[in-house]
Coordinates of C-alpha atoms in Angstrom, one line a residue:
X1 CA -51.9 -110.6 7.4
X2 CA -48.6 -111.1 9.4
X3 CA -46.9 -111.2 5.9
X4 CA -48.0 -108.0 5.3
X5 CA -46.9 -106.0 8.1
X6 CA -43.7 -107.4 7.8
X7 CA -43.4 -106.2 4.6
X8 CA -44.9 -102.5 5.5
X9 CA -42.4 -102.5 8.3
X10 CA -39.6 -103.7 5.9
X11 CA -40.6 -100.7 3.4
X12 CA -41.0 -98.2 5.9
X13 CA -37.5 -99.1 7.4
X14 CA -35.3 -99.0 4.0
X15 CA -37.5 -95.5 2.9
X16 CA -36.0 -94.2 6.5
X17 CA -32.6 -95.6 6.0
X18 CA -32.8 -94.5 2.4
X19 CA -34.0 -91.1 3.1
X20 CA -30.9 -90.7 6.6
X21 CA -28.1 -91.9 3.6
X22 CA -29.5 -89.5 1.3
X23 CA -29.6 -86.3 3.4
X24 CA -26.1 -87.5 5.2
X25 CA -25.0 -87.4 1.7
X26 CA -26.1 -84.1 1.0
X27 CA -24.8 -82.8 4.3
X28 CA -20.9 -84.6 3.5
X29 CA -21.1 -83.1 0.2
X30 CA -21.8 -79.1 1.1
X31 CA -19.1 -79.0 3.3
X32 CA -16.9 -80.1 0.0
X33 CA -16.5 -76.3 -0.1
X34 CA -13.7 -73.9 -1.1
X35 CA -13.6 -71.3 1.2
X36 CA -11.8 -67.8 0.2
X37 CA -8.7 -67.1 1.9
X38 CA -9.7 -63.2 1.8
X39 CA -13.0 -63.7 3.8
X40 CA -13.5 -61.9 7.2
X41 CA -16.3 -64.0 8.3
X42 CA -18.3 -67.1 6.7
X43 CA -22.2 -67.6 7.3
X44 CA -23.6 -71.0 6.8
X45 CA -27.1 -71.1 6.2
X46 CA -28.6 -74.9 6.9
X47 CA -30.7 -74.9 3.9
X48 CA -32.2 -78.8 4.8
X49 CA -32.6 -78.1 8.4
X50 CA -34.6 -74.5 7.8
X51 CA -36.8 -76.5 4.7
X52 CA -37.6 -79.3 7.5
X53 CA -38.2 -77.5 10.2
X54 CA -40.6 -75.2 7.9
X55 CA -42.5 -77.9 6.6
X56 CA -43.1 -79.7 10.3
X57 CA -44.4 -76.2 11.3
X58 CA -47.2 -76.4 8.6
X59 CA -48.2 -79.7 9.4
X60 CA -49.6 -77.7 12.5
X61 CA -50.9 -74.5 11.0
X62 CA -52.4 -73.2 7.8
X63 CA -49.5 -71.6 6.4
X64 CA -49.4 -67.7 4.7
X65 CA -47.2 -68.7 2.0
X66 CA -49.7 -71.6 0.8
X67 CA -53.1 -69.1 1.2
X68 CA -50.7 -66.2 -1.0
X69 CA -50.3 -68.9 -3.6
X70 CA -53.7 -70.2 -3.6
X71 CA -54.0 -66.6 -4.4
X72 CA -51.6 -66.4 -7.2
X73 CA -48.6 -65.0 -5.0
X74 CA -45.0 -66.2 -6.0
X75 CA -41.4 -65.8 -3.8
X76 CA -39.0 -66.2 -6.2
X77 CA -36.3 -67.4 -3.9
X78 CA -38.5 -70.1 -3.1
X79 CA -39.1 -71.9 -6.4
X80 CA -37.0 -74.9 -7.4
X81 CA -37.3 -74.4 -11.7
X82 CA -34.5 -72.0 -11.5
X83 CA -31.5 -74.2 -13.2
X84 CA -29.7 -74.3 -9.6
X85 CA -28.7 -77.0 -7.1
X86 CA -29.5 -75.9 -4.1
X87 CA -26.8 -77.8 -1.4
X88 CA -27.7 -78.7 2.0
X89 CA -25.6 -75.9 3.8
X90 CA -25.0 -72.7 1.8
X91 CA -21.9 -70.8 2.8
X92 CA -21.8 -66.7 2.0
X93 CA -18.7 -64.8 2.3
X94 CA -17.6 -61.8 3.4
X95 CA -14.8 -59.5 2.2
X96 CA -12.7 -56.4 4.2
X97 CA -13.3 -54.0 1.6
X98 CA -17.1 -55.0 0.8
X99 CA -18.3 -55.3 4.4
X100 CA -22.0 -54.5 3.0
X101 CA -22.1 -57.5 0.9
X102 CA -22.2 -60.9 1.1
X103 CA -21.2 -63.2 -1.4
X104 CA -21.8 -66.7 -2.8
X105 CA -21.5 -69.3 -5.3
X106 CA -24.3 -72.3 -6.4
X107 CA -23.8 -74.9 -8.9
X108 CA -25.6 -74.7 -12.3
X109 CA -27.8 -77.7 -13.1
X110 CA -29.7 -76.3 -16.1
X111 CA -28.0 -72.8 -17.3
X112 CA -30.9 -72.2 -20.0
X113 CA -33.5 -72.9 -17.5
X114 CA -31.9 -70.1 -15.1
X115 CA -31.4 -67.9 -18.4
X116 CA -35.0 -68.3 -19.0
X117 CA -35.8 -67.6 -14.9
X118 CA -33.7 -64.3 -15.0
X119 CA -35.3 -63.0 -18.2
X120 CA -38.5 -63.6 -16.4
X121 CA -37.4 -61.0 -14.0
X122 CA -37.0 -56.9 -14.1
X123 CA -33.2 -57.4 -13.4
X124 CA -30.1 -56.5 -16.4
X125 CA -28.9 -59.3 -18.0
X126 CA -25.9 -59.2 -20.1
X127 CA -24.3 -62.6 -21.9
X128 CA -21.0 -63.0 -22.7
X129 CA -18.0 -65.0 -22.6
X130 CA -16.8 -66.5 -20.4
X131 CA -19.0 -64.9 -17.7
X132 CA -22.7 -63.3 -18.3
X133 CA -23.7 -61.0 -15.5
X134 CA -26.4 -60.2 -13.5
X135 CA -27.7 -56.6 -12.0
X136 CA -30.3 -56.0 -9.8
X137 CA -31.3 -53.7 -7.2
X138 CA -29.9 -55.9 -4.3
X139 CA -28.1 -58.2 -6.6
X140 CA -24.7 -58.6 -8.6
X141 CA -24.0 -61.8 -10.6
X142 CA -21.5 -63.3 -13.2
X143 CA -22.2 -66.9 -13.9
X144 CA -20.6 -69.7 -16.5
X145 CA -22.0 -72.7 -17.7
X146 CA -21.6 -74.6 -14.7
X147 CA -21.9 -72.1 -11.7
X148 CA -22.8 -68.7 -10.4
X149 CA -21.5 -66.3 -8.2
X150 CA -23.0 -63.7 -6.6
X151 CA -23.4 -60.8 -4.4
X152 CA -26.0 -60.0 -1.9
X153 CA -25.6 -56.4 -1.4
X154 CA -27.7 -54.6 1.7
X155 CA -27.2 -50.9 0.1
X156 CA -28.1 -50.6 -3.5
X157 CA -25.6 -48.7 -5.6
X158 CA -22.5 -50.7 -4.7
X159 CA -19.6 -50.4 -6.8
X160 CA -20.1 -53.3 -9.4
X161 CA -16.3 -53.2 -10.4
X162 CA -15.4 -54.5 -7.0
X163 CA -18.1 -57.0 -6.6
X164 CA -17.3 -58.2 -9.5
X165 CA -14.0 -58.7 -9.3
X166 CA -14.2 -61.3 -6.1
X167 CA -17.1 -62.8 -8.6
X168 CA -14.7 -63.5 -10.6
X169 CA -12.5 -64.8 -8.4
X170 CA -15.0 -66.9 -6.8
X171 CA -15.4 -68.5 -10.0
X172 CA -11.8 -68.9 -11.0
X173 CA -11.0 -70.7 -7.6
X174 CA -8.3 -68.0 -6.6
X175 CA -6.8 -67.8 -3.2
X176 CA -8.8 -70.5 -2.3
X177 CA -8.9 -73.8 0.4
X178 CA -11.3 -76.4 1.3
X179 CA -13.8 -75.7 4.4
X180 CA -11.9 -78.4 6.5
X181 CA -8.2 -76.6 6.2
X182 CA -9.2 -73.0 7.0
X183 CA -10.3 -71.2 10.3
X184 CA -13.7 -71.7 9.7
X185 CA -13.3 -75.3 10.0
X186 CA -15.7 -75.1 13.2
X187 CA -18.7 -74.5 11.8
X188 CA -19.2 -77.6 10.5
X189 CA -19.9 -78.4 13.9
X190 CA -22.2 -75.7 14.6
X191 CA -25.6 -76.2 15.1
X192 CA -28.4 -73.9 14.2
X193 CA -30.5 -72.3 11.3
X194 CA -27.8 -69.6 10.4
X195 CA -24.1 -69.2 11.7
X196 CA -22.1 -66.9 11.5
X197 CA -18.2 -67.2 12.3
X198 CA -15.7 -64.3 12.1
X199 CA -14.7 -61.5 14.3
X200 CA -17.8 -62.8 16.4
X201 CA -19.9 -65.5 16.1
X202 CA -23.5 -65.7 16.2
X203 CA -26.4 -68.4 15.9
X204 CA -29.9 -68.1 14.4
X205 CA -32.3 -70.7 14.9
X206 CA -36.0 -69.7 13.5
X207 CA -38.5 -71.2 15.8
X208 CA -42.5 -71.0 15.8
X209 CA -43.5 -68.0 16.9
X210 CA -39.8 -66.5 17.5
X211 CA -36.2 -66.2 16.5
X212 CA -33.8 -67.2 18.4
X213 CA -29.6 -66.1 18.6
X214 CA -26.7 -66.2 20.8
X215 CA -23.1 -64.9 20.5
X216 CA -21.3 -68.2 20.8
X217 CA -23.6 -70.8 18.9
X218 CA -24.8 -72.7 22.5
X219 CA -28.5 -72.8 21.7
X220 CA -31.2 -71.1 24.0
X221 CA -30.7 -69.0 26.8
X222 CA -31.7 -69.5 30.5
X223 CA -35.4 -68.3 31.7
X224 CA -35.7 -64.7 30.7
X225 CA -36.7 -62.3 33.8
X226 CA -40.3 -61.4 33.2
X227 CA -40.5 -58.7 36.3
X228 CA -39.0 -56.2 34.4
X229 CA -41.2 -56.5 31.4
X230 CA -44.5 -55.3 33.9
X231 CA -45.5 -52.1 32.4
X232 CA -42.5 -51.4 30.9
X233 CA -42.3 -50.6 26.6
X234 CA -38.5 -50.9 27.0
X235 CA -35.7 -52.0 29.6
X236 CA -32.5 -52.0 29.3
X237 CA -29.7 -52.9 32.3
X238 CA -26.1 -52.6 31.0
X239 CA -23.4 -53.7 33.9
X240 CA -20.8 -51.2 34.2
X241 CA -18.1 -53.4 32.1
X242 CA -20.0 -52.9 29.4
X243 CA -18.9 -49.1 29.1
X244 CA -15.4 -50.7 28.1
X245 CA -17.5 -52.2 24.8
X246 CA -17.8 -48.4 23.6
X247 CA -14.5 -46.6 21.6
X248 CA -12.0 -45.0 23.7
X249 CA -13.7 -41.5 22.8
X250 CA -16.7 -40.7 21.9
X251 CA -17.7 -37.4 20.2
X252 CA -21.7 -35.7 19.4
X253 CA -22.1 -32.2 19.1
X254 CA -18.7 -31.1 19.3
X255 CA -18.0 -32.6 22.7
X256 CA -15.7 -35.2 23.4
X257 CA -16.1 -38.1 26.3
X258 CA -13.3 -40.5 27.3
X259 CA -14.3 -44.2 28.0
X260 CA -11.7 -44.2 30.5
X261 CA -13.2 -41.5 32.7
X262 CA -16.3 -42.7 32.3
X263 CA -15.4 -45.7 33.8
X264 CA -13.4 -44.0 36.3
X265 CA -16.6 -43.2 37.6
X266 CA -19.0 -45.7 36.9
X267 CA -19.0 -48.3 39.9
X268 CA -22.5 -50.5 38.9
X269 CA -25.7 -50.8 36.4
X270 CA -26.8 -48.7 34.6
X271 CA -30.4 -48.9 34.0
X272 CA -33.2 -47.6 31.9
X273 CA -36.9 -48.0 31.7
X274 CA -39.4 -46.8 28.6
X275 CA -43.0 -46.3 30.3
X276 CA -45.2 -45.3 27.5
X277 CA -44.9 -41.3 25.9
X278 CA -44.9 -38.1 27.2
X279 CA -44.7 -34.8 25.6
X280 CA -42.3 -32.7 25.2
X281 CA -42.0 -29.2 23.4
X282 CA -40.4 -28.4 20.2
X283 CA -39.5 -24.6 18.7
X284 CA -39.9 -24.8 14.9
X285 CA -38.2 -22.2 12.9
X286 CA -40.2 -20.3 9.8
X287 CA -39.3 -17.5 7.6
X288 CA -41.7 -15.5 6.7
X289 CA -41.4 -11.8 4.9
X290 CA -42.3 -8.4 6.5
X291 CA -43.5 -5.4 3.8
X292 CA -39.7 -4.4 2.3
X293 CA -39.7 -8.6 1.4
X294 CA -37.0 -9.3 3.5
X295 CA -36.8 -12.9 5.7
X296 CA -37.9 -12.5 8.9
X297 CA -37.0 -15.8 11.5
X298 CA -40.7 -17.0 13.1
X299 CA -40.4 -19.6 15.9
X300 CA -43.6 -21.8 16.8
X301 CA -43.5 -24.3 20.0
X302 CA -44.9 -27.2 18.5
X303 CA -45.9 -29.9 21.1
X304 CA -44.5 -33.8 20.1
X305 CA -44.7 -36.9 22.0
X306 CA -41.9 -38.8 22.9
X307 CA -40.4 -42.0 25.0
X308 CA -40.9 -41.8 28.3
X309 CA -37.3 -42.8 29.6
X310 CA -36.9 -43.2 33.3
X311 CA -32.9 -44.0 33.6
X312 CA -30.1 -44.2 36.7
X313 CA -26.8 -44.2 36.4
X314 CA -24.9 -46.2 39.9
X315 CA -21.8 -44.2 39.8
X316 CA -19.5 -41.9 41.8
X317 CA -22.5 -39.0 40.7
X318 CA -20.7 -35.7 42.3
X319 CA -17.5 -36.4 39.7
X320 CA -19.5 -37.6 37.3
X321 CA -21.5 -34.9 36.5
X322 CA -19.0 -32.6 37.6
X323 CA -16.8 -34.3 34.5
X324 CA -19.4 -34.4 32.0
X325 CA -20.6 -30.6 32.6
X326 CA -16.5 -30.1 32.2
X327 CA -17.0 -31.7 28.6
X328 CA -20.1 -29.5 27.6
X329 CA -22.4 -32.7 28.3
X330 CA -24.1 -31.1 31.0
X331 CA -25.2 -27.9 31.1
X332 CA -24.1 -25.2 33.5
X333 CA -26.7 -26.0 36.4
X334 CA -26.0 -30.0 35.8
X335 CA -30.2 -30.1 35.5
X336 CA -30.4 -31.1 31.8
X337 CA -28.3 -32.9 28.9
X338 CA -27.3 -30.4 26.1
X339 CA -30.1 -30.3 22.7
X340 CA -26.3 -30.4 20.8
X341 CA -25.1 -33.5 22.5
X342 CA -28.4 -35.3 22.3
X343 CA -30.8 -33.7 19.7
X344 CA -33.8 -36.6 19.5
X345 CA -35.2 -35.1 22.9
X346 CA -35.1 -33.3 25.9
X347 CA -32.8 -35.2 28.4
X348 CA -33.3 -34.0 32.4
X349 CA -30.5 -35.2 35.1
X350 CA -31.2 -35.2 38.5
X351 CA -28.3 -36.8 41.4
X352 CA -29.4 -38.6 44.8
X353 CA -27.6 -39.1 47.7
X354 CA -27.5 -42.8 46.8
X355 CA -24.8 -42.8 44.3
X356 CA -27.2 -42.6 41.4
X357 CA -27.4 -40.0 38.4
X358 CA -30.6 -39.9 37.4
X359 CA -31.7 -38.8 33.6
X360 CA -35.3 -38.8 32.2
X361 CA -37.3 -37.5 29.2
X362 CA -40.0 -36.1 31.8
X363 CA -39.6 -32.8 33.5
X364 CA -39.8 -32.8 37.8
X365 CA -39.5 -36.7 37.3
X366 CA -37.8 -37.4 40.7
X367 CA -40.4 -39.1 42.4
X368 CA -41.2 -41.0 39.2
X369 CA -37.1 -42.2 39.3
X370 CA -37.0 -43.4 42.8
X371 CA -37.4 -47.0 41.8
X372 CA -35.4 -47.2 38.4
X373 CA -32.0 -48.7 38.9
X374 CA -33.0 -52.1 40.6
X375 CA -33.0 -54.6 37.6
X376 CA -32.3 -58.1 37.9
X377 CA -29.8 -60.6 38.1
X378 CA -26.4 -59.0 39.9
X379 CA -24.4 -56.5 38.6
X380 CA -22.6 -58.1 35.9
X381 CA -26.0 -59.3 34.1
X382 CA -26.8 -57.7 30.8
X383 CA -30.7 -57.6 30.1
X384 CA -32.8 -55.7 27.3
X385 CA -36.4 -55.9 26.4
X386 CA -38.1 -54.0 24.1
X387 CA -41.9 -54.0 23.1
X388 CA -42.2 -53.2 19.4
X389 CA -46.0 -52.9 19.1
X390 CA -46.5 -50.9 21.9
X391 CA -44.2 -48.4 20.7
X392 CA -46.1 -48.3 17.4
X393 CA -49.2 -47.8 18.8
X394 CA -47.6 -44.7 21.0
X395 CA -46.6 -43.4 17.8
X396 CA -43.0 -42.3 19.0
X397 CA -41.1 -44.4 16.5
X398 CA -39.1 -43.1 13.6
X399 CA -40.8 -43.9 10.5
X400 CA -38.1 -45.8 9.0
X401 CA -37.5 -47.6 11.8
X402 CA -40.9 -48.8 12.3
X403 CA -41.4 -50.2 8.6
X404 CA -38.2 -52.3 9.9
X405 CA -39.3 -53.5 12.6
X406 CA -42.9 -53.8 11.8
X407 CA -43.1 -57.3 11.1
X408 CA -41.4 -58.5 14.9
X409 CA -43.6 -57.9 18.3
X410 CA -41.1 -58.1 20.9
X411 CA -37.1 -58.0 21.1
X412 CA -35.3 -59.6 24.5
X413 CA -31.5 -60.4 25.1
X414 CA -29.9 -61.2 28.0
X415 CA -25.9 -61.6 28.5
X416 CA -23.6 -62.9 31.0
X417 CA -19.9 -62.3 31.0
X418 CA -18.0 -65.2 31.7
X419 CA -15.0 -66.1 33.8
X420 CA -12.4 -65.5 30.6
X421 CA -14.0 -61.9 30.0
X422 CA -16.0 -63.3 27.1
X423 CA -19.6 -61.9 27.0
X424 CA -22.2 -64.8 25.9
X425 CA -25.4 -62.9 24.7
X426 CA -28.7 -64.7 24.3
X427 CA -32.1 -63.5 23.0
X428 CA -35.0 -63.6 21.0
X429 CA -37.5 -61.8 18.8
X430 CA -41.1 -62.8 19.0
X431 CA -43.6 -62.3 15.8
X432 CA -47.5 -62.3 16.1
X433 CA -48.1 -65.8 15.4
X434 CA -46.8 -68.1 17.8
X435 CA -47.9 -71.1 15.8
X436 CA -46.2 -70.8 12.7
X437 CA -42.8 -71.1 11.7
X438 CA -41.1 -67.2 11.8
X439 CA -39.4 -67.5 9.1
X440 CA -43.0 -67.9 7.0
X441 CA -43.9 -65.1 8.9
X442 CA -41.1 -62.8 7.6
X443 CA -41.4 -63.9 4.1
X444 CA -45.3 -63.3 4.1
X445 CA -44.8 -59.7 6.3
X446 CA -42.3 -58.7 2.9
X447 CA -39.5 -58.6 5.3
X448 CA -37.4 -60.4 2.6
X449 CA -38.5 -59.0 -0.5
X450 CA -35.3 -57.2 -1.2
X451 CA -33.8 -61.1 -1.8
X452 CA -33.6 -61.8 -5.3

């Protein structure tokens, strides 16, 4: 009996240092990666990490993707008879002059099998030598016997000569160097899901229940302030150095605002709340014809529900408003923001004799105001919150807007500027099921089923 458990404990031990050895493999060998000198910004996507991490989740929950294919559902991008080796870390590119696209190359393990995978769907395929190609909605690809690259593209209807042409140089190796010499050496350090290096950087980590990012790759966040969620569907605290993020001018409805004045007159937070809908009424313009047949103009009020936004300003408010009624912001008796300026809804400003201009989407709101403009967390803290599903159920969302978001249940970031003026931005979006994996969740919502 001893015998045996030492030889159950001996098995055990060399499938566990087998298994390490052969994933540390996999790991030294996707960073063996030629990275295009052109590129603006690198993502790496940790392919192993996101598949473990996906399959631990379902060990605790009955998973959608498993009950769709018990049901004779299929995700394409999930299926491992495609032809292609799939590498521990995949790394997609992005180019200046495609900023819409991102870009990629996978080695070919079986070329007829992917021939025979990408017959088998509704996308144009064209062989030829040396490079077939590949057209989709979402997707451009040229590939050779060994490998294929290709192109991710967000908007359909990009100009295939361009995105073909860094195909092509993708597969020719042009202007190329490996991973470890260029200056996106770092994120082989990075930890996460998904990582994103360039301009900015930015970390995803798909959790149960949530997904997870920051700005600068550290991980999660400190505890999120849950006193100004309380009966709030939105809040949002900007500090007043965040008004130096926006361009130096800013221009809607013929009117033109400097950041520099702003900020000449900003002096603290700026705060808004979103406390369920109120109504607010539209004119609609018809046309209808009088006896000689001629157009005559026939406006209808047409009542409409909206946000209702409760927001204060901490600033110097007398100049303020004085310099935006200069720039046709306000108008003439400083009581409401121009339809021109802001044309989604009616804006009303109100000023206090605290240093506070108040705006709101509610008429006579300044008792309702009073308390806006507290927040949390100093005046340097950045803090957003936004409840998706109970701004679907008020039924003020844009309908485009609400397909996007549909599958998510709340958004939350928080950010702190740091002692080097660098902002580090945490946050988090929640989905319904806080026992399976979210990235499940998206693929069974058909978040993801513009991905080839």
């Amino acid at each position: 009996m001893k015998r045996l458990l030492w030889i159950t404990a001996a098995v055990l031990v060399l499938l566990t240092l087998g298994t390490g050895l052969f994933f540390a493999h996999r790991q030294r060998q996707s960073y063996a990666v030629q990275v295009p000198r052109g590129a603006v910004s690198v993502v790496k996507v940790q392919v192993d990490g996101l598949v473990a991490d996906v399959l631990w989740s379902q060990l605790w929950s009955p998973s959608p993707i498993k009950r769709d294919a018990e049901r004779g559902g299929t995700y394409r991008f999930l299926r491992s008879d495609i032809g292609l080796a799939i590498p521990a870390n995949l790394f997609l590119y992005r180019f200046a002059d495609r900023p819409h696209v991102l870009f990629g190359v996978l080695r070919i393990n079986d070329v007829g099998e992917l021939q025979a995978f990408i017959r088998q769907q509704d996308w144009a395929y064209e062989a030829a030598t040396p490079f077939s190609r590949v057209v989709s909605q979402h997707l451009v690809a040229l590939h050779s016997a060994d490998s294929i690259a290709f192109a991710l593209c967000w908007e359909p209807g990009e100009q295939l000569a361009s995105v073909a042409e860094h195909l092509r140089g993708l597969l020719q190796g042009d202007q190329q160097e490996p991973l470890a010499a260029s200056r996106f050496s770092e994120l082989k350090n990075r930890k996460g899901h998904l990582n994103i290096m360039g301009q900015h950087a930015l970390r995803l980590d798909f959790k149960r229940g949530e997904i997870a990012f920051s700005t600068n790759g550290a991980g999660d966040a400190a505890e999120f302030p849950s006193q100004l969620k309380t009966g709030n569907t939105g809040f949002l605290q900007l500090p007043a150095w965040c008004w130096s993020l926006m361009p130096p001018a800013w221009q809607s409805g013929g009117h033109t605002v400097s950041r520099d004045s702003l900020m000449r007159y900003i002096s603290g937070k700026t705060c808004v709340q979103w406390r369920g809908a109120t109504t607010q009424q539209d004119t609609v313009i018809n046309y209808a014809y009088d006896d000689d047949f001629n157009p005559v103009e026939v406006r209808e009020a047409v009542d409409r529900s909206v946000p209702a936004l409760f927001g204060a300003i901490s600033s110097d408010t007398k100049h303020l408003a004085a310099y935006l009624a200069a720039q046709g912001i306000l108008d003439a008796d400083l009581a409401r923001i121009k339809p021109e300026v802001f044309p989604l809804f009616s804006l009303y400003t109100y000023a206090d004799a605290d240093k506070r201009l108040f705006f709101s989407t509610v008429q006579d709101a300044e008792k309702q105001l009073a308390a806006v403009g507290k927040g949390s967390g100093g005046g340097d803290f950045l803090y957003g919150y936004f409840d998706i599903v109970s701004a679907t159920q008020q039924g003020v969302l844009p309908g485009r807007l609400e397909a996007l978001l549909a599958p998510l249940s709340t958004i939350e970031i928080q950010g702190i500027r740091k002692a080097d003026a660098e902002m580090v931005v945490h946050g988090r979006m929640t989905l319904p099921d806080e026992s399976v994996n979210s990235l499940v969740q998206l693929i069974h919502s058909g978040a993801l089923n513009w991905l080839p």
